[in-house]
PDB file of C-alpha atoms in Angstrom:
ATOM      1  CA  MET B 183      -2.482 -26.811  -8.698  1.00  0.00           C
ATOM      2  CA  ARG B 184      -5.373 -24.240  -8.512  1.00  0.00           C
ATOM      3  CA  ARG B 185      -6.755 -22.629  -5.402  1.00  0.00           C
ATOM      4  CA  THR B 186      -9.427 -20.128  -4.625  1.00  0.00           C
ATOM      5  CA  VAL B 187      -8.839 -17.707  -2.430  1.00  0.00           C
ATOM      6  CA  ARG B 188     -10.872 -15.038  -1.381  1.00  0.00           C
ATOM      7  CA  VAL B 189      -9.657 -11.391  -0.690  1.00  0.00           C
ATOM      8  CA  ALA B 190     -11.027  -8.313   0.608  1.00  0.00           C
ATOM      9  CA  ALA B 191     -10.297  -4.583  -0.304  1.00  0.00           C
ATOM     10  CA  ILE B 192     -11.001  -1.908   2.243  1.00  0.00           C
ATOM     11  CA  GLN B 193     -13.058   0.647   1.634  1.00  0.00           C
ATOM     12  CA  ALA B 194     -13.192   2.861   4.743  1.00  0.00           C
ATOM     13  CA  GLU B 195     -13.041   6.505   6.596  1.00  0.00           C
ATOM     14  CA  PRO B 196      -9.617   6.383   8.580  1.00  0.00           C
ATOM     15  CA  LYS B 197     -10.291   7.729  11.974  1.00  0.00           C
ATOM     16  CA  TRP B 198      -8.189  10.607  11.027  1.00  0.00           C
ATOM     17  CA  LEU B 199      -5.373  11.637  13.418  1.00  0.00           C
ATOM     18  CA  ARG B 200      -6.552   9.204  16.347  1.00  0.00           C
ATOM     19  CA  LEU B 201      -3.969   6.467  16.417  1.00  0.00           C
ATOM     20  CA  SER B 202      -5.786   4.236  19.217  1.00  0.00           C
ATOM     21  CA  GLU B 203      -9.230   4.759  17.310  1.00  0.00           C
ATOM     22  CA  GLY B 204      -7.460   3.774  14.112  1.00  0.00           C
ATOM     23  CA  ALA B 205      -6.060   0.537  15.527  1.00  0.00           C
ATOM     24  CA  GLU B 206      -9.566  -0.631  17.465  1.00  0.00           C
ATOM     25  CA  GLN B 207     -10.607   0.279  13.387  1.00  0.00           C
ATOM     26  CA  VAL B 208      -8.469  -2.076  11.764  1.00  0.00           C
ATOM     27  CA  VAL B 209      -8.971  -4.730  13.896  1.00  0.00           C
ATOM     28  CA  GLU B 210     -12.517  -4.681  13.882  1.00  0.00           C
ATOM     29  CA  LEU B 211     -12.116  -4.412  10.028  1.00  0.00           C
ATOM     30  CA  ILE B 212     -10.052  -7.511  10.205  1.00  0.00           C
ATOM     31  CA  GLY B 213     -12.492  -9.485  12.318  1.00  0.00           C
ATOM     32  CA  ASN B 214     -15.641  -8.550  10.017  1.00  0.00           C
ATOM     33  CA  ALA B 215     -13.550  -9.509   6.857  1.00  0.00           C
ATOM     34  CA  ALA B 216     -12.785 -12.989   8.093  1.00  0.00           C
ATOM     35  CA  ALA B 217     -15.792 -13.705   9.527  1.00  0.00           C
ATOM     36  CA  ALA B 218     -16.707 -13.448   5.366  1.00  0.00           C
ATOM     37  CA  GLY B 219     -14.295 -15.795   4.678  1.00  0.00           C
ATOM     38  CA  ALA B 220     -11.746 -13.515   3.596  1.00  0.00           C
ATOM     39  CA  ARG B 221      -7.740 -14.903   3.267  1.00  0.00           C
ATOM     40  CA  LEU B 222      -6.161 -11.691   2.168  1.00  0.00           C
ATOM     41  CA  ILE B 223      -7.427  -8.362   3.468  1.00  0.00           C
ATOM     42  CA  ALA B 224      -5.979  -4.983   1.994  1.00  0.00           C
ATOM     43  CA  PHE B 225      -5.844  -1.453   3.738  1.00  0.00           C
ATOM     44  CA  PRO B 226      -5.738   1.432   1.605  1.00  0.00           C
ATOM     45  CA  GLU B 227      -2.412   3.564   1.665  1.00  0.00           C
ATOM     46  CA  THR B 228      -1.365   5.620   5.047  1.00  0.00           C
ATOM     47  CA  PHE B 229      -4.773   4.189   6.781  1.00  0.00           C
ATOM     48  CA  LEU B 230      -3.052   4.845   9.933  1.00  0.00           C
ATOM     49  CA  PRO B 231      -3.338   7.724  11.219  1.00  0.00           C
ATOM     50  CA  GLY B 232      -5.035   8.789   7.541  1.00  0.00           C
ATOM     51  CA  PHE B 233      -3.189  10.613   4.697  1.00  0.00           C
ATOM     52  CA  PRO B 234      -2.501  14.178   5.312  1.00  0.00           C
ATOM     53  CA  TRP B 235      -5.164  15.713   2.533  1.00  0.00           C
ATOM     54  CA  TRP B 236      -4.920  19.204   5.150  1.00  0.00           C
ATOM     55  CA  ARG B 237      -1.574  19.797   3.462  1.00  0.00           C
ATOM     56  CA  TRP B 238      -3.886  21.237   0.542  1.00  0.00           C
ATOM     57  CA  VAL B 239      -4.834  24.063   3.077  1.00  0.00           C
ATOM     58  CA  ASP B 240      -2.931  27.265   2.553  1.00  0.00           C
ATOM     59  CA  SER B 241      -2.482  28.186   6.341  1.00  0.00           C
ATOM     60  CA  ASN B 242       1.119  27.395   7.672  1.00  0.00           C
ATOM     61  CA  GLN B 243      -0.232  27.547  11.034  1.00  0.00           C
ATOM     62  CA  TRP B 244      -2.819  24.686  10.631  1.00  0.00           C
ATOM     63  CA  ASN B 245      -0.360  23.299   8.664  1.00  0.00           C
ATOM     64  CA  ALA B 246       2.634  22.807  11.603  1.00  0.00           C
ATOM     65  CA  GLU B 247      -0.574  22.037  13.970  1.00  0.00           C
ATOM     66  CA  TYR B 248      -1.583  19.031  11.886  1.00  0.00           C
ATOM     67  CA  SER B 249       1.886  17.824  11.067  1.00  0.00           C
ATOM     68  CA  THR B 250       2.841  17.501  14.998  1.00  0.00           C
ATOM     69  CA  ARG B 251      -0.342  15.703  15.442  1.00  0.00           C
ATOM     70  CA  CYS B 252       0.139  13.401  12.578  1.00  0.00           C
ATOM     71  CA  ARG B 253       3.796  12.258  13.964  1.00  0.00           C
ATOM     72  CA  GLU B 254       2.519  11.870  17.452  1.00  0.00           C
ATOM     73  CA  ASN B 255      -0.432   9.509  16.007  1.00  0.00           C
ATOM     74  CA  SER B 256       1.570   7.807  13.557  1.00  0.00           C
ATOM     75  CA  MET B 257       2.678   4.388  14.546  1.00  0.00           C
ATOM     76  CA  THR B 258       6.007   2.676  15.433  1.00  0.00           C
ATOM     77  CA  ARG B 259       6.560  -1.006  14.001  1.00  0.00           C
ATOM     78  CA  ASP B 260       7.028  -2.555  17.298  1.00  0.00           C
ATOM     79  CA  GLY B 261       4.555  -0.456  19.256  1.00  0.00           C
ATOM     80  CA  ALA B 262       1.558  -1.920  21.029  1.00  0.00           C
ATOM     81  CA  GLU B 263      -1.123  -0.999  18.417  1.00  0.00           C
ATOM     82  CA  MET B 264       1.152  -3.054  15.787  1.00  0.00           C
ATOM     83  CA  ARG B 265       1.040  -5.978  17.883  1.00  0.00           C
ATOM     84  CA  ARG B 266      -2.507  -5.377  18.287  1.00  0.00           C
ATOM     85  CA  ILE B 267      -2.949  -5.667  14.271  1.00  0.00           C
ATOM     86  CA  THR B 268      -0.667  -8.543  14.070  1.00  0.00           C
ATOM     87  CA  ALA B 269      -2.446 -10.797  16.942  1.00  0.00           C
ATOM     88  CA  ALA B 270      -5.699 -10.340  15.235  1.00  0.00           C
ATOM     89  CA  ALA B 271      -4.295 -11.648  11.879  1.00  0.00           C
ATOM     90  CA  ARG B 272      -2.781 -14.292  13.911  1.00  0.00           C
ATOM     91  CA  ASP B 273      -5.989 -15.173  15.503  1.00  0.00           C
ATOM     92  CA  HIS B 274      -8.260 -14.972  12.406  1.00  0.00           C
ATOM     93  CA  GLY B 275      -5.452 -16.615  10.403  1.00  0.00           C
ATOM     94  CA  VAL B 276      -5.436 -14.165   7.953  1.00  0.00           C
ATOM     95  CA  HIS B 277      -2.967 -12.210   5.452  1.00  0.00           C
ATOM     96  CA  VAL B 278      -2.726  -8.375   5.596  1.00  0.00           C
ATOM     97  CA  VAL B 279      -1.753  -5.826   3.779  1.00  0.00           C
ATOM     98  CA  LEU B 280      -1.448  -2.115   5.845  1.00  0.00           C
ATOM     99  CA  GLY B 281      -0.755   1.181   4.841  1.00  0.00           C
ATOM    100  CA  PHE B 282       0.510   2.950   7.957  1.00  0.00           C
ATOM    101  CA  GLY B 283       2.337   6.445   9.039  1.00  0.00           C
ATOM    102  CA  GLU B 284       5.434   4.523  10.939  1.00  0.00           C
ATOM    103  CA  ARG B 285       7.163   7.015  13.407  1.00  0.00           C
ATOM    104  CA  GLN B 286      10.824   6.628  14.092  1.00  0.00           C
ATOM    105  CA  ASP B 287      12.578   9.315  15.985  1.00  0.00           C
ATOM    106  CA  ARG B 288      11.092  12.630  14.637  1.00  0.00           C
ATOM    107  CA  ARG B 289      10.323  11.468  11.194  1.00  0.00           C
ATOM    108  CA  ILE B 290       7.539  10.133   9.725  1.00  0.00           C
ATOM    109  CA  TYR B 291       7.712   7.423   6.986  1.00  0.00           C
ATOM    110  CA  MET B 292       4.751   6.263   4.398  1.00  0.00           C
ATOM    111  CA  ALA B 293       5.179   2.361   5.144  1.00  0.00           C
ATOM    112  CA  GLN B 294       3.327  -0.798   3.830  1.00  0.00           C
ATOM    113  CA  ALA B 295       3.544  -3.848   5.995  1.00  0.00           C
ATOM    114  CA  VAL B 296       2.538  -7.278   4.829  1.00  0.00           C
ATOM    115  CA  ILE B 297       1.725  -9.761   7.759  1.00  0.00           C
ATOM    116  CA  ASP B 298       0.966 -13.350   7.295  1.00  0.00           C
ATOM    117  CA  GLU B 299      -1.623 -15.894   8.756  1.00  0.00           C
ATOM    118  CA  ASN B 300       0.540 -16.228  12.160  1.00  0.00           C
ATOM    119  CA  GLY B 301       0.600 -12.697  13.125  1.00  0.00           C
ATOM    120  CA  ASP B 302       4.495 -12.322  11.756  1.00  0.00           C
ATOM    121  CA  ILE B 303       5.522  -9.399   9.988  1.00  0.00           C
ATOM    122  CA  VAL B 304       6.726 -10.616   6.469  1.00  0.00           C
ATOM    123  CA  SER B 305       8.009  -7.349   5.273  1.00  0.00           C
ATOM    124  CA  ILE B 306       7.962  -3.413   6.133  1.00  0.00           C
ATOM    125  CA  ARG B 307       8.567  -1.220   3.096  1.00  0.00           C
ATOM    126  CA  ARG B 308       8.990   3.084   3.478  1.00  0.00           C
ATOM    127  CA  LYS B 309       7.853   4.902   0.195  1.00  0.00           C
ATOM    128  CA  ALA B 310      10.688   6.471  -1.074  1.00  0.00           C
ATOM    129  CA  GLY B 311       9.637   8.398  -4.284  1.00  0.00           C
ATOM    130  CA  LEU B 312       7.125  10.839  -2.537  1.00  0.00           C
ATOM    131  CA  ASN B 313       5.310  13.541  -4.355  1.00  0.00           C
ATOM    132  CA  SER B 314       5.439  17.388  -3.402  1.00  0.00           C
ATOM    133  CA  ILE B 315       2.950  17.540  -1.088  1.00  0.00           C
ATOM    134  CA  GLU B 316       3.750  13.953   0.534  1.00  0.00           C
ATOM    135  CA  ARG B 317       7.553  15.143   1.183  1.00  0.00           C
ATOM    136  CA  LYS B 318       5.980  18.335   3.064  1.00  0.00           C
ATOM    137  CA  VAL B 319       5.084  15.509   5.834  1.00  0.00           C
ATOM    138  CA  PHE B 320       6.679  12.086   5.391  1.00  0.00           C
ATOM    139  CA  ALA B 321      10.689  11.657   4.823  1.00  0.00           C
ATOM    140  CA  SER B 322      11.579   9.653   1.913  1.00  0.00           C
ATOM    141  CA  GLY B 323      12.046   5.843   2.550  1.00  0.00           C
ATOM    142  CA  THR B 324      14.999   3.809   1.187  1.00  0.00           C
ATOM    143  CA  PRO B 325      15.197   3.327  -2.300  1.00  0.00           C
ATOM    144  CA  ASN B 326      14.554  -0.794  -2.731  1.00  0.00           C
ATOM    145  CA  LEU B 327      13.136  -3.170  -4.851  1.00  0.00           C
ATOM    146  CA  PRO B 328       9.723  -4.695  -3.842  1.00  0.00           C
ATOM    147  CA  ALA B 329       9.741  -8.491  -3.204  1.00  0.00           C
ATOM    148  CA  VAL B 330       6.968 -10.885  -4.140  1.00  0.00           C
ATOM    149  CA  GLN B 331       5.946 -12.627  -1.167  1.00  0.00           C
ATOM    150  CA  HIS B 332       5.627 -16.598  -1.735  1.00  0.00           C
ATOM    151  CA  GLY B 333       2.807 -17.764   0.644  1.00  0.00           C
ATOM    152  CA  VAL B 334       0.132 -20.358   1.051  1.00  0.00           C
ATOM    153  CA  ILE B 335      -2.179 -18.165  -0.913  1.00  0.00           C
ATOM    154  CA  GLY B 336       0.078 -17.458  -3.593  1.00  0.00           C
ATOM    155  CA  LYS B 337       2.500 -14.821  -4.929  1.00  0.00           C
ATOM    156  CA  VAL B 338       1.452 -11.684  -3.776  1.00  0.00           C
ATOM    157  CA  GLY B 339       3.129  -7.916  -4.177  1.00  0.00           C
ATOM    158  CA  ALA B 340       1.810  -4.646  -2.927  1.00  0.00           C
ATOM    159  CA  LEU B 341       2.861  -0.966  -3.734  1.00  0.00           C
ATOM    160  CA  SER B 342       1.595   2.219  -2.363  1.00  0.00           C
ATOM    161  CA  GLY B 343      -0.335   5.061  -4.315  1.00  0.00           C
ATOM    162  CA  GLN B 344       2.274   6.731  -7.337  1.00  0.00           C
ATOM    163  CA  GLU B 345       4.279   3.637  -7.020  1.00  0.00           C
ATOM    164  CA  ASN B 346       2.219   1.561  -9.181  1.00  0.00           C
ATOM    165  CA  GLN B 347       3.631   3.528 -11.951  1.00  0.00           C
ATOM    166  CA  ARG B 348       7.082   3.227 -11.426  1.00  0.00           C
ATOM    167  CA  PRO B 349       8.077   0.866 -13.905  1.00  0.00           C
ATOM    168  CA  LEU B 350      11.293  -0.395 -12.282  1.00  0.00           C
ATOM    169  CA  LEU B 351       9.112  -1.307  -9.331  1.00  0.00           C
ATOM    170  CA  THR B 352       6.862  -3.046 -11.362  1.00  0.00           C
ATOM    171  CA  ARG B 353       8.479  -5.350 -13.180  1.00  0.00           C
ATOM    172  CA  ALA B 354      10.460  -6.476 -10.184  1.00  0.00           C
ATOM    173  CA  LEU B 355       7.167  -7.693  -8.720  1.00  0.00           C
ATOM    174  CA  ARG B 356       6.111  -8.428 -12.558  1.00  0.00           C
ATOM    175  CA  ALA B 357       9.736 -10.960 -12.780  1.00  0.00           C
ATOM    176  CA  ASP B 358       8.886 -12.932  -9.860  1.00  0.00           C
ATOM    177  CA  GLU B 359       5.383 -14.139 -11.640  1.00  0.00           C
ATOM    178  CA  GLU B 360       3.370 -12.338  -9.120  1.00  0.00           C
ATOM    179  CA  GLN B 361      -0.009 -13.316  -8.661  1.00  0.00           C
ATOM    180  CA  ILE B 362      -2.016 -10.960  -6.786  1.00  0.00           C
ATOM    181  CA  HIS B 363      -0.833  -7.238  -6.718  1.00  0.00           C
ATOM    182  CA  ILE B 364      -1.976  -4.980  -3.745  1.00  0.00           C
ATOM    183  CA  ALA B 365      -2.551  -1.458  -5.201  1.00  0.00           C
ATOM    184  CA  ALA B 366      -3.310   0.582  -1.711  1.00  0.00           C
ATOM    185  CA  TRP B 367      -4.786   3.994  -2.553  1.00  0.00           C
ATOM    186  CA  PRO B 368      -5.689   6.966  -0.160  1.00  0.00           C
ATOM    187  CA  GLY B 369      -8.604   8.374  -2.008  1.00  0.00           C
ATOM    188  CA  HIS B 370      -8.968  11.874  -2.815  1.00  0.00           C
ATOM    189  CA  PRO B 371     -11.313  14.971  -1.670  1.00  0.00           C
ATOM    190  CA  GLU B 372     -12.675  15.388  -5.104  1.00  0.00           C
ATOM    191  CA  GLY B 373     -12.461  11.940  -6.584  1.00  0.00           C
ATOM    192  CA  ASP B 374     -11.063  10.232  -9.084  1.00  0.00           C
ATOM    193  CA  ALA B 375     -11.315  12.346 -12.216  1.00  0.00           C
ATOM    194  CA  PRO B 376     -11.035  10.080 -15.508  1.00  0.00           C
ATOM    195  CA  GLY B 377      -7.218  10.444 -16.820  1.00  0.00           C
ATOM    196  CA  PRO B 378      -4.025   8.667 -16.931  1.00  0.00           C
ATOM    197  CA  ASP B 379      -2.941   8.994 -13.889  1.00  0.00           C
ATOM    198  CA  SER B 380      -6.197   8.475 -12.016  1.00  0.00           C
ATOM    199  CA  ALA B 381      -6.247   4.887  -9.363  1.00  0.00           C
ATOM    200  CA  PRO B 382      -8.734   3.177 -11.570  1.00  0.00           C
ATOM    201  CA  THR B 383      -6.950   3.871 -14.726  1.00  0.00           C
ATOM    202  CA  VAL B 384      -3.472   2.958 -12.940  1.00  0.00           C
ATOM    203  CA  SER B 385      -4.999   0.127 -11.571  1.00  0.00           C
ATOM    204  CA  ARG B 386      -6.250  -1.477 -14.673  1.00  0.00           C
ATOM    205  CA  MET B 387      -3.351  -0.755 -16.915  1.00  0.00           C
ATOM    206  CA  TYR B 388      -1.216  -2.715 -13.875  1.00  0.00           C
ATOM    207  CA  ALA B 389      -3.568  -6.025 -14.275  1.00  0.00           C
ATOM    208  CA  LEU B 390      -3.077  -5.623 -18.064  1.00  0.00           C
ATOM    209  CA  GLU B 391       0.438  -5.611 -17.949  1.00  0.00           C
ATOM    210  CA  ALA B 392       0.958  -7.909 -15.396  1.00  0.00           C
ATOM    211  CA  HIS B 393      -1.398 -10.501 -16.319  1.00  0.00           C
ATOM    212  CA  ALA B 394      -2.278 -10.564 -12.270  1.00  0.00           C
ATOM    213  CA  TYR B 395      -5.251  -9.741  -9.992  1.00  0.00           C
ATOM    214  CA  VAL B 396      -5.278  -5.926  -8.361  1.00  0.00           C
ATOM    215  CA  VAL B 397      -6.785  -5.375  -5.457  1.00  0.00           C
ATOM    216  CA  ALA B 398      -7.011  -1.638  -4.991  1.00  0.00           C
ATOM    217  CA  PRO B 399      -8.404  -0.640  -1.247  1.00  0.00           C
ATOM    218  CA  CYS B 400      -9.085   2.807  -1.175  1.00  0.00           C
ATOM    219  CA  ALA B 401      -9.848   5.316   1.837  1.00  0.00           C
ATOM    220  CA  VAL B 402     -13.129   7.188   1.660  1.00  0.00           C
ATOM    221  CA  VAL B 403     -12.663  10.856   2.089  1.00  0.00           C
ATOM    222  CA  GLY B 404     -15.341  13.179   3.892  1.00  0.00           C
ATOM    223  CA  SER B 405     -15.845  16.217   5.837  1.00  0.00           C
ATOM    224  CA  ALA B 406     -14.279  14.300   8.794  1.00  0.00           C
ATOM    225  CA  ALA B 407     -10.819  14.770   7.358  1.00  0.00           C
ATOM    226  CA  TRP B 408     -10.907  18.383   7.762  1.00  0.00           C
ATOM    227  CA  ASP B 409     -11.616  18.569  11.375  1.00  0.00           C
ATOM    228  CA  ARG B 410     -13.979  21.115  11.137  1.00  0.00           C
ATOM    229  CA  ARG B 411     -11.626  23.537   9.563  1.00  0.00           C
ATOM    230  CA  GLY B 412     -10.559  24.066   5.785  1.00  0.00           C
ATOM    231  CA  PRO B 413     -13.056  23.179   2.713  1.00  0.00           C
ATOM    232  CA  GLN B 414     -16.224  21.935   3.909  1.00  0.00           C
ATOM    233  CA  THR B 415     -17.936  19.244   1.783  1.00  0.00           C
ATOM    234  CA  THR B 416     -20.484  17.274   2.106  1.00  0.00           C
ATOM    235  CA  ARG B 417     -19.389  15.110  -1.132  1.00  0.00           C
ATOM    236  CA  ARG B 418     -17.609  11.651   0.402  1.00  0.00           C
ATOM    237  CA  THR B 419     -15.126   9.889  -2.102  1.00  0.00           C
ATOM    238  CA  GLY B 420     -13.217   6.896  -2.295  1.00  0.00           C
ATOM    239  CA  GLN B 421     -13.888   3.624  -4.523  1.00  0.00           C
ATOM    240  CA  ALA B 422     -12.150   0.013  -3.536  1.00  0.00           C
ATOM    241  CA  ARG B 423     -11.638  -2.017  -6.956  1.00  0.00           C
ATOM    242  CA  ILE B 424     -10.800  -5.304  -7.556  1.00  0.00           C
ATOM    243  CA  TYR B 425      -9.654  -6.404 -11.460  1.00  0.00           C
ATOM    244  CA  GLY B 426      -8.647  -9.287 -12.877  1.00  0.00           C
ATOM    245  CA  SER B 427      -6.025  -9.597 -15.440  1.00  0.00           C
ATOM    246  CA  SER B 428      -7.954  -8.238 -18.406  1.00  0.00           C
ATOM    247  CA  GLY B 429      -8.504  -4.880 -16.416  1.00  0.00           C
ATOM    248  CA  THR B 430     -12.125  -5.625 -15.877  1.00  0.00           C
ATOM    249  CA  ASP B 431     -14.332  -5.633 -12.530  1.00  0.00           C
ATOM    250  CA  ILE B 432     -14.363  -8.542 -11.225  1.00  0.00           C
ATOM    251  CA  VAL B 433     -16.927  -7.722  -8.771  1.00  0.00           C
ATOM    252  CA  THR B 434     -19.403  -4.852  -8.894  1.00  0.00           C
ATOM    253  CA  PRO B 435     -17.621  -1.986  -6.976  1.00  0.00           C
ATOM    254  CA  LEU B 436     -19.333  -0.516  -3.751  1.00  0.00           C
ATOM    255  CA  THR B 437     -20.793   2.849  -4.282  1.00  0.00           C
ATOM    256  CA  ALA B 438     -18.178   5.551  -3.837  1.00  0.00           C
ATOM    257  CA  GLY B 439     -17.730   7.243  -0.464  1.00  0.00           C
ATOM    258  CA  VAL B 440     -19.882   4.377   1.488  1.00  0.00           C
ATOM    259  CA  GLU B 441     -17.826   2.658   3.379  1.00  0.00           C
ATOM    260  CA  GLY B 442     -17.373  -1.352   3.368  1.00  0.00           C
ATOM    261  CA  ILE B 443     -15.481  -4.208   2.375  1.00  0.00           C
ATOM    262  CA  LEU B 444     -15.278  -5.594  -0.791  1.00  0.00           C
ATOM    263  CA  TYR B 445     -14.720  -9.050  -2.046  1.00  0.00           C
ATOM    264  CA  ALA B 446     -14.264 -11.367  -4.550  1.00  0.00           C
ATOM    265  CA  ASP B 447     -13.058 -15.179  -4.596  1.00  0.00           C
ATOM    266  CA  LEU B 448      -9.749 -15.199  -6.742  1.00  0.00           C
ATOM    267  CA  GLU B 449      -9.022 -18.399  -8.919  1.00  0.00           C
ATOM    268  CA  VAL B 450      -4.826 -18.429  -8.168  1.00  0.00           C
ATOM    269  CA  GLY B 451      -2.543 -21.633  -9.676  1.00  0.00           C
ATOM    270  CA  ALA B 452       0.187 -21.811 -12.521  1.00  0.00           C
ATOM    271  CA  VAL B 453       0.904 -18.998 -14.449  1.00  0.00           C
ATOM    272  CA  ALA B 454      -1.580 -18.422 -17.771  1.00  0.00           C
ATOM    273  CA  PRO B 455      -0.455 -19.407 -21.232  1.00  0.00           C
ATOM    274  CA  ASP B 456      -1.068 -15.815 -22.347  1.00  0.00           C
ATOM    275  CA  ARG B 457       0.939 -14.356 -19.930  1.00  0.00           C
ATOM    276  CA  ARG B 458       4.130 -17.043 -20.592  1.00  0.00           C
ATOM    277  CA  GLU B 459       3.937 -16.072 -24.327  1.00  0.00           C
ATOM    278  CA  VAL B 460       3.674 -12.367 -23.256  1.00  0.00           C
ATOM    279  CA  ASP B 461       5.607 -11.663 -20.721  1.00  0.00           C
ATOM    280  CA  LEU B 462       8.266 -13.938 -20.927  1.00  0.00           C
ATOM    281  CA  ALA B 463      11.470 -11.885 -22.478  1.00  0.00           C
ATOM    282  CA  PRO B 464      10.334  -8.932 -20.559  1.00  0.00           C
ATOM    283  CA  ARG B 465      10.544 -11.425 -17.360  1.00  0.00           C
ATOM    284  CA  HIS B 466      13.874 -12.881 -18.217  1.00  0.00           C
ATOM    285  CA  ARG B 467      15.302  -9.189 -19.005  1.00  0.00           C
ATOM    286  CA  ALA B 468      14.266  -7.857 -15.731  1.00  0.00           C
ATOM    287  CA  ARG B 469      15.794 -10.673 -13.968  1.00  0.00           C
ATOM    288  CA  ARG B 470      18.885 -10.704 -15.527  1.00  0.00           C
ATOM    289  CA  GLY B 471      18.836  -6.730 -14.707  1.00  0.00           C
ATOM    290  CA  GLN B 472      18.239  -7.881 -10.957  1.00  0.00           C
ATOM    291  CA  GLN B 473      20.937 -10.083 -11.171  1.00  0.00           C
ATOM    292  CA  ALA B 474      23.460  -7.727 -12.041  1.00  0.00           C
ATOM    293  CA  ALA B 475      22.439  -5.242  -9.858  1.00  0.00           C
ATOM    294  CA  ALA B 476      22.929  -7.405  -7.362  1.00  0.00           C
ATOM    295  CA  ARG B 477      26.885  -8.204  -8.424  1.00  0.00           C
ATOM    296  CA  THR B 478      27.169  -4.674  -8.612  1.00  0.00           C
ATOM    297  CA  ALA B 479      25.383  -2.740  -5.828  1.00  0.00           C
ATOM    298  CA  PRO B 480      25.443  -3.891  -2.085  1.00  0.00           C
ATOM    299  CA  ALA B 481      22.766  -4.600  -0.277  1.00  0.00           C
ATOM    300  CA  ARG B 482      21.920  -4.436   3.524  1.00  0.00           C
ATOM    301  CA  ARG B 483      18.979  -5.658   5.523  1.00  0.00           C
ATOM    302  CA  LEU B 484      16.776  -2.786   6.947  1.00  0.00           C
ATOM    303  CA  GLY B 485      15.088  -4.302  10.131  1.00  0.00           C
ATOM    304  CA  THR B 486      12.464  -6.183   8.714  1.00  0.00           C
ATOM    305  CA  ASP B 487      12.641  -4.538   5.291  1.00  0.00           C
ATOM    306  CA  ARG B 488      14.003  -7.250   2.663  1.00  0.00           C
ATOM    307  CA  TRP B 489      17.533  -6.806   1.051  1.00  0.00           C
ATOM    308  CA  ALA B 490      17.354  -3.087  -0.234  1.00  0.00           C
ATOM    309  CA  VAL B 491      18.823  -2.696  -3.688  1.00  0.00           C
ATOM    310  CA  PRO B 492      19.528   0.620  -4.514  1.00  0.00           C
ATOM    311  CA  LEU B 493      17.551   1.989  -7.766  1.00  0.00           C
ATOM    312  CA  ILE B 494      20.585   4.423  -8.328  1.00  0.00           C
ATOM    313  CA  ARG B 495      24.121   4.591  -7.863  1.00  0.00           C
ATOM    314  CA  GLY B 496      25.782   6.834  -5.074  1.00  0.00           C
ATOM    315  CA  THR B 497      27.659   6.764  -1.774  1.00  0.00           C
ATOM    316  CA  SER B 498      26.118   7.789   1.023  1.00  0.00           C
ATOM    317  CA  SER B 499      28.209   8.875   4.376  1.00  0.00           C
ATOM    318  CA  ASP B 500      28.022   5.747   5.946  1.00  0.00           C
ATOM    319  CA  GLY B 501      29.366   4.142   2.872  1.00  0.00           C
ATOM    320  CA  MET B 502      26.049   2.520   1.293  1.00  0.00           C
ATOM    321  CA  THR B 503      25.396   2.604  -2.036  1.00  0.00           C
ATOM    322  CA  ALA B 504      22.024   4.566  -2.819  1.00  0.00           C
ATOM    323  CA  CYS B 505      20.198   7.363  -4.204  1.00  0.00           C
TER     324      CYS B 505
END
């Protein structure tokens, strides 16, 4: 049975390092998208409290100050801000995929929450494969395979930033016949230069390889990101995209750097014939690999995370096999 699902990709500038204002912004955007008929609303990577582009500025004093502010303005998974956001999802009856900095004790993680139409947090994943800049601010999460969420709007999966290029993670989602994929991006002060690692290229390739819709929300990065310090630029960058399984835009993107919400109506239903023919063998191989990993590697439940299956074998101090 096929159904039409309206999705929304957020293209907006975060309320940099201001958690309370950022939570209000998220609630407002959820309401606006729901009023336009969206049933799935996707936010950029680390939208709360904003991706730390200030790490590119070579000033140890500034970086120390902003790292402290980033930690203080990051959100806990059971805090008042998260409760407001889940209440908004419940009140509007929409699904939300939110990228946020998750604070636990003195550490911050790059987290991605999936919230269902009842306001329940279905899963929270902490990004494990951090780049050199991200590691200066965030702690690495527990390596675990992502899971596709099966719901009334279809089979939905989500990854953040460079995770969309990691074969082991993408194959895990493809093995479960993902239909809608959220590829969340933080934007970039210089925009997306053409190349194999740019957000549009990665998102397109994912759509082609997975034969799935790709909803790619993206943060707008402007002068406000620098808080009147560091490089001053009047150029605003960041462009959300929504791709079909052919890797082409389903709808015309918004102008880069202009805040707004990009909508598309997706026809979600049975797996397409071309996907069955092209992806059948890889899917079976990936599934067999997951079953083998489950037999040989222990797993444990991490709060609202799904079961964590190690990517690389090794033994930690608590006896858990992990990277």
